[in-house]
Short mmCIF file of C-alpha atoms in Angstrom, two decimals:
data_model
loop_
_atom_site.label_atom_id
_atom_site.label_comp_id
_atom_site.label_asym_id
_atom_site.label_seq_id
_atom_site.Cartn_x
_atom_site.Cartn_y
_atom_site.Cartn_z
CA UNK A 1334 15.54 10.75 -5.36
CA UNK A 1335 17.62 10.55 -2.54
CA UNK A 1336 18.99 7.30 -1.94
CA UNK A 1337 18.86 7.08 1.68
CA UNK A 1338 15.52 7.75 1.98
CA UNK A 1339 14.66 4.58 1.52
CA UNK A 1340 16.15 0.92 1.22
CA UNK A 1341 16.04 -1.03 -1.94
CA UNK A 1342 14.69 -0.43 -5.90
CA UNK A 1343 12.27 1.58 -6.76
CA UNK A 1344 9.10 0.31 -8.30
CA UNK A 1345 6.31 2.32 -10.45
CA UNK A 1346 3.10 0.71 -11.03
CA UNK A 1347 0.63 1.82 -13.76
CA UNK A 1348 -2.63 3.40 -12.48
CA UNK A 1349 -6.20 2.06 -12.47
CA UNK A 1350 -8.18 4.34 -14.72
CA UNK A 1351 -11.06 4.62 -12.19
CA UNK A 1352 -13.71 7.37 -11.36
CA UNK A 1353 -14.94 6.38 -8.32
CA UNK A 1354 -12.21 8.83 -6.67
CA UNK A 1355 -11.36 11.29 -8.63
CA UNK A 1356 -7.83 12.84 -8.31
CA UNK A 1357 -6.55 9.89 -6.40
CA UNK A 1358 -4.24 7.70 -7.27
CA UNK A 1359 -4.88 3.93 -7.33
CA UNK A 1360 -2.84 0.70 -8.51
CA UNK A 1361 -4.15 -2.51 -8.73
CA UNK A 1362 -1.86 -4.35 -5.41
CA UNK A 1363 -0.66 -8.22 -5.86
CA UNK A 1364 1.87 -8.52 -2.88
CA UNK A 1365 3.00 -6.25 -0.44
CA UNK A 1366 5.99 -6.61 1.90
CA UNK A 1367 6.59 -5.53 5.55
CA UNK A 1368 10.35 -6.16 6.58
CA UNK A 1369 10.93 -8.27 3.71
CA UNK A 1370 7.40 -10.94 4.55
CA UNK A 1371 5.17 -11.00 2.05
CA UNK A 1372 1.18 -10.93 3.12
CA UNK A 1373 0.94 -12.49 0.05
CA UNK A 1374 -2.86 -13.51 -1.81
CA UNK A 1375 -3.60 -9.60 -2.73
CA UNK A 1376 -5.21 -9.03 -5.58
CA UNK A 1377 -7.39 -5.64 -5.11
CA UNK A 1378 -7.26 -1.99 -5.78
CA UNK A 1379 -4.82 0.33 -3.78
CA UNK A 1380 -5.55 4.11 -2.85
CA UNK A 1381 -2.26 5.92 -2.81
CA UNK A 1382 -1.92 8.75 -0.76
CA UNK A 1383 1.73 9.89 -0.40
CA UNK A 1384 0.41 12.79 2.32
CA UNK A 1385 -0.81 10.96 5.19
CA UNK A 1386 -0.17 7.38 6.29
CA UNK A 1387 -2.83 5.93 5.44
CA UNK A 1388 -3.42 2.00 3.92
CA UNK A 1389 -6.36 2.41 1.95
CA UNK A 1390 -7.42 -1.23 0.86
CA UNK A 1391 -9.78 -4.19 1.73
CA UNK A 1392 -9.99 -4.40 5.86
CA UNK A 1393 -8.73 -8.09 5.51
CA UNK A 1394 -5.90 -6.89 4.13
CA UNK A 1395 -4.82 -3.45 5.78
CA UNK A 1396 -5.61 -5.11 8.94
CA UNK A 1397 -2.90 -7.88 8.44
CA UNK A 1398 -0.81 -5.51 7.10
CA UNK A 1399 -1.08 -3.19 10.32
CA UNK A 1400 -0.98 -6.73 12.37
CA UNK A 1401 3.16 -6.63 11.22
CA UNK A 1402 4.21 -3.16 11.74
CA UNK A 1403 5.81 -3.02 15.35
CA UNK A 1404 3.12 0.01 17.15
CA UNK A 1405 1.12 0.15 14.53
CA UNK A 1406 -2.85 1.25 14.73
CA UNK A 1407 -5.82 0.82 12.22
CA UNK A 1408 -8.40 3.01 12.32
CA UNK A 1409 -10.57 1.30 10.58
#
């Protein structure tokens, strides 16, 4: 890993065994931090796609994440 490409520690998560999105990586998301601030109150599944800048999950939680990132926007 290129230690200059990230800040903090790498955390590994178990993938959720699901059939709704074959070939996709889904994890249980319990919290999310933006600039060190927790958005809190999360307990849902999130689809992780390293090939796109998208955040896919519960619309209310994803909207809160985007609102905390200056200059970002959601396509819903």
